[in-house]
């Protein structure tokens, strides 16, 4: 296991390779897809064969990222994962196929598990796209409008459109550069931040209707059961936006979303306000993530998952009061 | 009436003056206040006397912009308006007092009425704060953390946190520079974009729960009765955010909000997607507004108001099909 310190060293590694498979994480978001497809385009522009692979279906709102990147036929010789902190996050298919074979991990999660032979992690990057952009430049590749769209998508979606505390001056400057390189920022923002699918709108309505205030209104919690997914015609891929809602209520320090997986267990997403460390809280329940956004898995049924969560929240608030 | 072409020429004008009154527009927003207080701080740092004046009360969420800028006692000798396109927008008090006496207008609205003796308008600036920042630099003044907070507030609030099509690479670079100068971007964004009062959150929940899809899902309509205001503890001042919700649903061309006034009549707000002209539709019901956001009043009770609205919408869609 090698830690790579600079984007140029990561680029040197890629330059030597061909037939490169790029893995994005399951339930793909704008950052992992932006990284994956932008890097794929850059590698192909160098004459290399490269594909992007995702265990799960890619939501249609990301169609513009994939356009023109048809699957190439080759046997992978070098495997890189982008925006993937842990092989568990690859999703079932790619975890089974590739978990022990990953050559390079390009990431920004401080919780990266160093599962790859070589890893570059920039925990100060708001999005993995910040790291991938630097790698693409070190590859000597032009940032085409398509690549710019991918990187811009990663920068904007991982920061709530430059809203969150992870934004740095570099994030904003890179976004400026992507617009200059041809990224269609306004159109991307409309799709990502101003449009709700009908199923998402229905899901949001159900979630707000069942939002509970807990611990003297310091927590707000949304619960999404499989019944709610069925009733609204929505699915897990639409939960990212939901996870942001509970923390938005004035006075709430910890926003919680519990969603039931098809197997009856629960995925918990925490969003906190400073100084509460979401990652630390989730690590006590076997999970991890960032300081203000983290997650964990809890065993179902709902009553059980809730019990574990409530116990951990109570312990947290009790220790705060000491 | 003189048009000033460059921020440095505007700065030269200000350098010669003292006892400067800065006017912001009525119902003040983050851009006009960010401009006003940042410019005021810069002028005071030069040893000049300067005040900011607003016709209306300044919402508490902007308290941090005002901190430390106590009113100074002087007779205004030079009056400048920031982010004010028309003297009508100064609000009653300042319009009456100053409308014919304004020396300098610093603005970004293409609709600026050139009411001042000298005017600098940069219509490509996403926020008037982009212009004011350049003027402050040309004044030779350091961008302190307090000034940076003001300019950042203007940049972010006038762009929906860098979401709208008015954002340029310059907007993002200036935001990056403001963060480097000490702007507390994360805290500002939390207050401006991530916080819903409890009453607003309750109102939003009720509104989404009663949202109806109409005319083959081309319209989405929210109805707010006085009962809902009572039940949620909210009031009409909180309806601006609500009016944006129906149009966000995928496929919706006309988003409608009908809200009951205390007298039992209804205020209708329309938000449309291009090419539907909200103003034209509302004018048929005795109202008006902008192309994508307009309104009208309809007589209660609810059944009556709905009937008139449905008739007009039906006529509109029928004429579209012809």
mmCIF file of N, CA and C in Angstrom, chain B residues 19-87:
data_model
loop_
_atom_site.group_PDB
_atom_site.id
_atom_site.type_symbol
_atom_site.label_atom_id
_atom_site.label_comp_id
_atom_site.label_asym_id
_atom_site.label_seq_id
_atom_site.Cartn_x
_atom_site.Cartn_y
_atom_site.Cartn_z
ATOM 1 N N UNK B 19 -18.489 63.129 4.624
ATOM 2 C CA UNK B 19 -19.884 63.136 5.096
ATOM 3 C C UNK B 19 -20.807 62.490 4.052
ATOM 4 N N UNK B 20 -20.545 61.224 3.832
ATOM 5 C CA UNK B 20 -21.193 60.481 2.745
ATOM 6 C C UNK B 20 -22.350 59.631 3.288
ATOM 7 N N UNK B 21 -23.500 59.798 2.680
ATOM 8 C CA UNK B 21 -24.650 58.969 3.042
ATOM 9 C C UNK B 21 -24.846 57.909 1.957
ATOM 10 N N UNK B 22 -24.943 56.656 2.402
ATOM 11 C CA UNK B 22 -25.130 55.548 1.455
ATOM 12 C C UNK B 22 -26.564 55.042 1.585
ATOM 13 N N UNK B 23 -27.295 55.073 0.477
ATOM 14 C CA UNK B 23 -28.685 54.605 0.493
ATOM 15 C C UNK B 23 -28.771 53.190 -0.076
ATOM 16 N N UNK B 24 -29.480 52.329 0.650
ATOM 17 C CA UNK B 24 -29.763 50.983 0.135
ATOM 18 C C UNK B 24 -31.237 50.938 -0.244
ATOM 19 N N UNK B 25 -31.645 49.906 -0.984
ATOM 20 C CA UNK B 25 -33.051 49.880 -1.383
ATOM 21 C C UNK B 25 -33.974 49.383 -0.267
ATOM 22 N N UNK B 26 -35.252 49.688 -0.407
ATOM 23 C CA UNK B 26 -36.236 49.258 0.577
ATOM 24 C C UNK B 26 -36.382 47.741 0.553
ATOM 25 N N UNK B 27 -37.074 47.178 1.567
ATOM 26 C CA UNK B 27 -37.122 45.717 1.717
ATOM 27 C C UNK B 27 -35.741 45.157 1.401
ATOM 28 N N UNK B 28 -34.750 45.532 2.207
ATOM 29 C CA UNK B 28 -33.350 45.307 1.815
ATOM 30 C C UNK B 28 -32.973 43.828 1.746
ATOM 31 N N UNK B 29 -32.126 43.515 0.777
ATOM 32 C CA UNK B 29 -31.624 42.147 0.628
ATOM 33 C C UNK B 29 -30.123 42.117 0.903
ATOM 34 N N UNK B 30 -29.538 40.946 0.758
ATOM 35 C CA UNK B 30 -28.133 40.773 1.085
ATOM 36 C C UNK B 30 -27.204 41.582 0.204
ATOM 37 N N UNK B 31 -27.573 41.797 -1.046
ATOM 38 C CA UNK B 31 -26.670 42.527 -1.935
ATOM 39 C C UNK B 31 -26.638 44.014 -1.589
ATOM 40 N N UNK B 32 -27.799 44.630 -1.452
ATOM 41 C CA UNK B 32 -27.800 46.068 -1.175
ATOM 42 C C UNK B 32 -27.162 46.351 0.187
ATOM 43 N N UNK B 33 -27.417 45.490 1.174
ATOM 44 C CA UNK B 33 -26.830 45.694 2.506
ATOM 45 C C UNK B 33 -25.341 45.375 2.504
ATOM 46 N N UNK B 34 -24.961 44.321 1.787
ATOM 47 C CA UNK B 34 -23.545 43.986 1.683
ATOM 48 C C UNK B 34 -22.768 45.137 1.054
ATOM 49 N N UNK B 35 -23.308 45.694 -0.018
ATOM 50 C CA UNK B 35 -22.701 46.859 -0.672
ATOM 51 C C UNK B 35 -22.615 48.031 0.295
ATOM 52 N N UNK B 36 -23.744 48.338 0.913
ATOM 53 C CA UNK B 36 -23.844 49.536 1.749
ATOM 54 C C UNK B 36 -22.875 49.505 2.917
ATOM 55 N N UNK B 37 -22.903 48.424 3.674
ATOM 56 C CA UNK B 37 -22.063 48.376 4.874
ATOM 57 C C UNK B 37 -20.588 48.170 4.541
ATOM 58 N N UNK B 38 -20.280 47.447 3.481
ATOM 59 C CA UNK B 38 -18.868 47.280 3.113
ATOM 60 C C UNK B 38 -18.284 48.608 2.638
ATOM 61 N N UNK B 39 -19.052 49.324 1.812
ATOM 62 C CA UNK B 39 -18.563 50.628 1.338
ATOM 63 C C UNK B 39 -18.424 51.593 2.511
ATOM 64 N N UNK B 40 -19.385 51.567 3.418
ATOM 65 C CA UNK B 40 -19.342 52.444 4.586
ATOM 66 C C UNK B 40 -18.093 52.173 5.427
ATOM 67 N N UNK B 41 -17.805 50.892 5.653
ATOM 68 C CA UNK B 41 -16.614 50.542 6.440
ATOM 69 C C UNK B 41 -15.337 51.029 5.755
ATOM 70 N N UNK B 42 -15.283 50.885 4.434
ATOM 71 C CA UNK B 42 -14.086 51.306 3.694
ATOM 72 C C UNK B 42 -13.913 52.819 3.777
ATOM 73 N N UNK B 43 -15.020 53.568 3.632
ATOM 74 C CA UNK B 43 -14.937 55.033 3.676
ATOM 75 C C UNK B 43 -14.521 55.504 5.072
ATOM 76 N N UNK B 44 -15.068 54.850 6.090
ATOM 77 C CA UNK B 44 -14.687 55.221 7.455
ATOM 78 C C UNK B 44 -13.214 54.916 7.717
ATOM 79 N N UNK B 45 -12.723 53.819 7.149
ATOM 80 C CA UNK B 45 -11.303 53.466 7.321
ATOM 81 C C UNK B 45 -10.399 54.528 6.705
ATOM 82 N N UNK B 46 -10.949 55.313 5.762
ATOM 83 C CA UNK B 46 -10.194 56.407 5.140
ATOM 84 C C UNK B 46 -10.293 57.681 5.978
ATOM 85 N N UNK B 47 -10.988 57.611 7.112
ATOM 86 C CA UNK B 47 -11.126 58.792 7.973
ATOM 87 C C UNK B 47 -12.340 59.637 7.636
ATOM 88 N N UNK B 48 -13.150 59.147 6.687
ATOM 89 C CA UNK B 48 -14.337 59.902 6.301
ATOM 90 C C UNK B 48 -15.494 59.560 7.226
ATOM 91 N N UNK B 49 -16.460 60.479 7.282
ATOM 92 C CA UNK B 49 -17.716 60.158 7.941
ATOM 93 C C UNK B 49 -18.655 59.537 6.911
ATOM 94 N N UNK B 50 -19.325 58.483 7.323
ATOM 95 C CA UNK B 50 -20.233 57.799 6.396
ATOM 96 C C UNK B 50 -21.297 57.043 7.187
ATOM 97 N N UNK B 51 -22.515 57.034 6.662
ATOM 98 C CA UNK B 51 -23.622 56.264 7.229
ATOM 99 C C UNK B 51 -24.317 55.474 6.129
ATOM 100 N N UNK B 52 -25.037 54.441 6.562
ATOM 101 C CA UNK B 52 -25.922 53.703 5.655
ATOM 102 C C UNK B 52 -27.353 54.007 6.090
ATOM 103 N N UNK B 53 -28.240 54.224 5.126
ATOM 104 C CA UNK B 53 -29.640 54.472 5.481
ATOM 105 C C UNK B 53 -30.571 53.585 4.661
ATOM 106 N N UNK B 54 -31.567 53.043 5.357
ATOM 107 C CA UNK B 54 -32.564 52.190 4.711
ATOM 108 C C UNK B 54 -33.950 52.640 5.150
ATOM 109 N N UNK B 55 -34.893 52.708 4.211
ATOM 110 C CA UNK B 55 -36.255 53.126 4.563
ATOM 111 C C UNK B 55 -36.952 52.108 5.454
ATOM 112 N N UNK B 56 -36.604 50.848 5.282
ATOM 113 C CA UNK B 56 -37.320 49.789 5.989
ATOM 114 C C UNK B 56 -36.438 49.135 7.043
ATOM 115 N N UNK B 57 -37.099 48.395 7.900
ATOM 116 C CA UNK B 57 -36.375 47.676 8.935
ATOM 117 C C UNK B 57 -35.482 46.613 8.290
ATOM 118 N N UNK B 58 -34.310 46.409 8.886
ATOM 119 C CA UNK B 58 -33.381 45.417 8.344
ATOM 120 C C UNK B 58 -33.598 44.087 9.068
ATOM 121 N N UNK B 59 -33.929 43.013 8.320
ATOM 122 C CA UNK B 59 -34.179 41.721 8.976
ATOM 123 C C UNK B 59 -32.994 41.283 9.849
ATOM 124 N N UNK B 60 -33.308 40.633 10.964
ATOM 125 C CA UNK B 60 -32.278 40.279 11.939
ATOM 126 C C UNK B 60 -31.208 39.350 11.395
ATOM 127 N N UNK B 61 -31.556 38.583 10.355
ATOM 128 C CA UNK B 61 -30.534 37.667 9.844
ATOM 129 C C UNK B 61 -29.312 38.415 9.293
ATOM 130 N N UNK B 62 -29.480 39.729 9.032
ATOM 131 C CA UNK B 62 -28.349 40.519 8.525
ATOM 132 C C UNK B 62 -27.583 41.255 9.625
ATOM 133 N N UNK B 63 -27.899 40.967 10.890
ATOM 134 C CA UNK B 63 -27.268 41.695 12.002
ATOM 135 C C UNK B 63 -25.739 41.756 11.899
ATOM 136 N N UNK B 64 -25.138 40.647 11.453
ATOM 137 C CA UNK B 64 -23.665 40.599 11.399
ATOM 138 C C UNK B 64 -23.073 41.635 10.443
ATOM 139 N N UNK B 65 -23.861 42.055 9.456
ATOM 140 C CA UNK B 65 -23.340 43.055 8.511
ATOM 141 C C UNK B 65 -23.225 44.431 9.165
ATOM 142 N N UNK B 66 -24.120 44.700 10.104
ATOM 143 C CA UNK B 66 -24.230 46.026 10.711
ATOM 144 C C UNK B 66 -23.303 46.207 11.907
ATOM 145 N N UNK B 67 -22.819 45.079 12.430
ATOM 146 C CA UNK B 67 -22.098 45.093 13.703
ATOM 147 C C UNK B 67 -20.919 46.067 13.674
ATOM 148 N N UNK B 68 -20.904 46.998 14.626
ATOM 149 C CA UNK B 68 -19.791 47.947 14.723
ATOM 150 C C UNK B 68 -19.950 49.170 13.838
ATOM 151 N N UNK B 69 -20.996 49.218 13.054
ATOM 152 C CA UNK B 69 -21.206 50.399 12.196
ATOM 153 C C UNK B 69 -22.313 51.256 12.829
ATOM 154 N N UNK B 70 -21.980 51.885 13.948
ATOM 155 C CA UNK B 70 -22.959 52.750 14.619
ATOM 156 C C UNK B 70 -23.150 54.018 13.805
ATOM 157 N N UNK B 71 -24.327 54.617 13.966
ATOM 158 C CA UNK B 71 -24.621 55.806 13.177
ATOM 159 C C UNK B 71 -23.743 56.974 13.610
ATOM 160 N N UNK B 72 -23.187 57.658 12.643
ATOM 161 C CA UNK B 72 -22.383 58.842 12.927
ATOM 162 C C UNK B 72 -23.247 60.086 12.740
ATOM 163 N N UNK B 73 -22.856 61.146 13.413
ATOM 164 C CA UNK B 73 -23.635 62.376 13.344
ATOM 165 C C UNK B 73 -22.989 63.352 12.359
ATOM 166 N N UNK B 74 -23.667 63.607 11.275
ATOM 167 C CA UNK B 74 -23.170 64.596 10.300
ATOM 168 C C UNK B 74 -24.278 64.969 9.337
ATOM 169 N N UNK B 75 -24.119 66.070 8.667
ATOM 170 C CA UNK B 75 -25.044 66.497 7.615
ATOM 171 C C UNK B 75 -24.511 65.927 6.289
ATOM 172 N N UNK B 76 -25.305 65.097 5.588
ATOM 173 C CA UNK B 76 -24.789 64.493 4.348
ATOM 174 C C UNK B 76 -24.388 65.539 3.309
ATOM 175 N N UNK B 77 -23.182 65.353 2.763
ATOM 176 C CA UNK B 77 -22.722 66.263 1.707
ATOM 177 C C UNK B 77 -22.657 65.558 0.358
ATOM 178 N N UNK B 78 -22.664 64.240 0.423
ATOM 179 C CA UNK B 78 -22.570 63.455 -0.812
ATOM 180 C C UNK B 78 -23.416 62.204 -0.601
ATOM 181 N N UNK B 79 -24.309 61.927 -1.565
ATOM 182 C CA UNK B 79 -25.234 60.808 -1.388
ATOM 183 C C UNK B 79 -25.033 59.782 -2.493
ATOM 184 N N UNK B 80 -24.791 58.544 -2.080
ATOM 185 C CA UNK B 80 -24.624 57.477 -3.076
ATOM 186 C C UNK B 80 -25.632 56.364 -2.807
ATOM 187 N N UNK B 81 -26.167 55.802 -3.871
ATOM 188 C CA UNK B 81 -27.128 54.696 -3.747
ATOM 189 C C UNK B 81 -26.460 53.436 -4.281
ATOM 190 N N UNK B 82 -26.641 52.317 -3.588
ATOM 191 C CA UNK B 82 -26.008 51.060 -4.011
ATOM 192 C C UNK B 82 -27.077 50.003 -4.282
ATOM 193 N N UNK B 83 -26.982 49.372 -5.451
ATOM 194 C CA UNK B 83 -27.931 48.313 -5.844
ATOM 195 C C UNK B 83 -29.358 48.853 -5.960
ATOM 196 N N UNK B 84 -29.479 50.127 -6.353
ATOM 197 C CA UNK B 84 -30.799 50.752 -6.466
ATOM 198 C C UNK B 84 -31.009 51.138 -7.931
ATOM 199 N N UNK B 85 -31.987 50.511 -8.596
ATOM 200 C CA UNK B 85 -32.186 50.739 -10.026
ATOM 201 C C UNK B 85 -33.048 51.971 -10.284
ATOM 202 N N UNK B 86 -33.832 52.364 -9.284
ATOM 203 C CA UNK B 86 -34.847 53.397 -9.486
ATOM 204 C C UNK B 86 -35.112 54.032 -8.120
ATOM 205 N N UNK B 87 -35.294 55.348 -8.091
ATOM 206 C CA UNK B 87 -35.526 55.991 -6.784
ATOM 207 C C UNK B 87 -36.786 55.453 -6.104
#
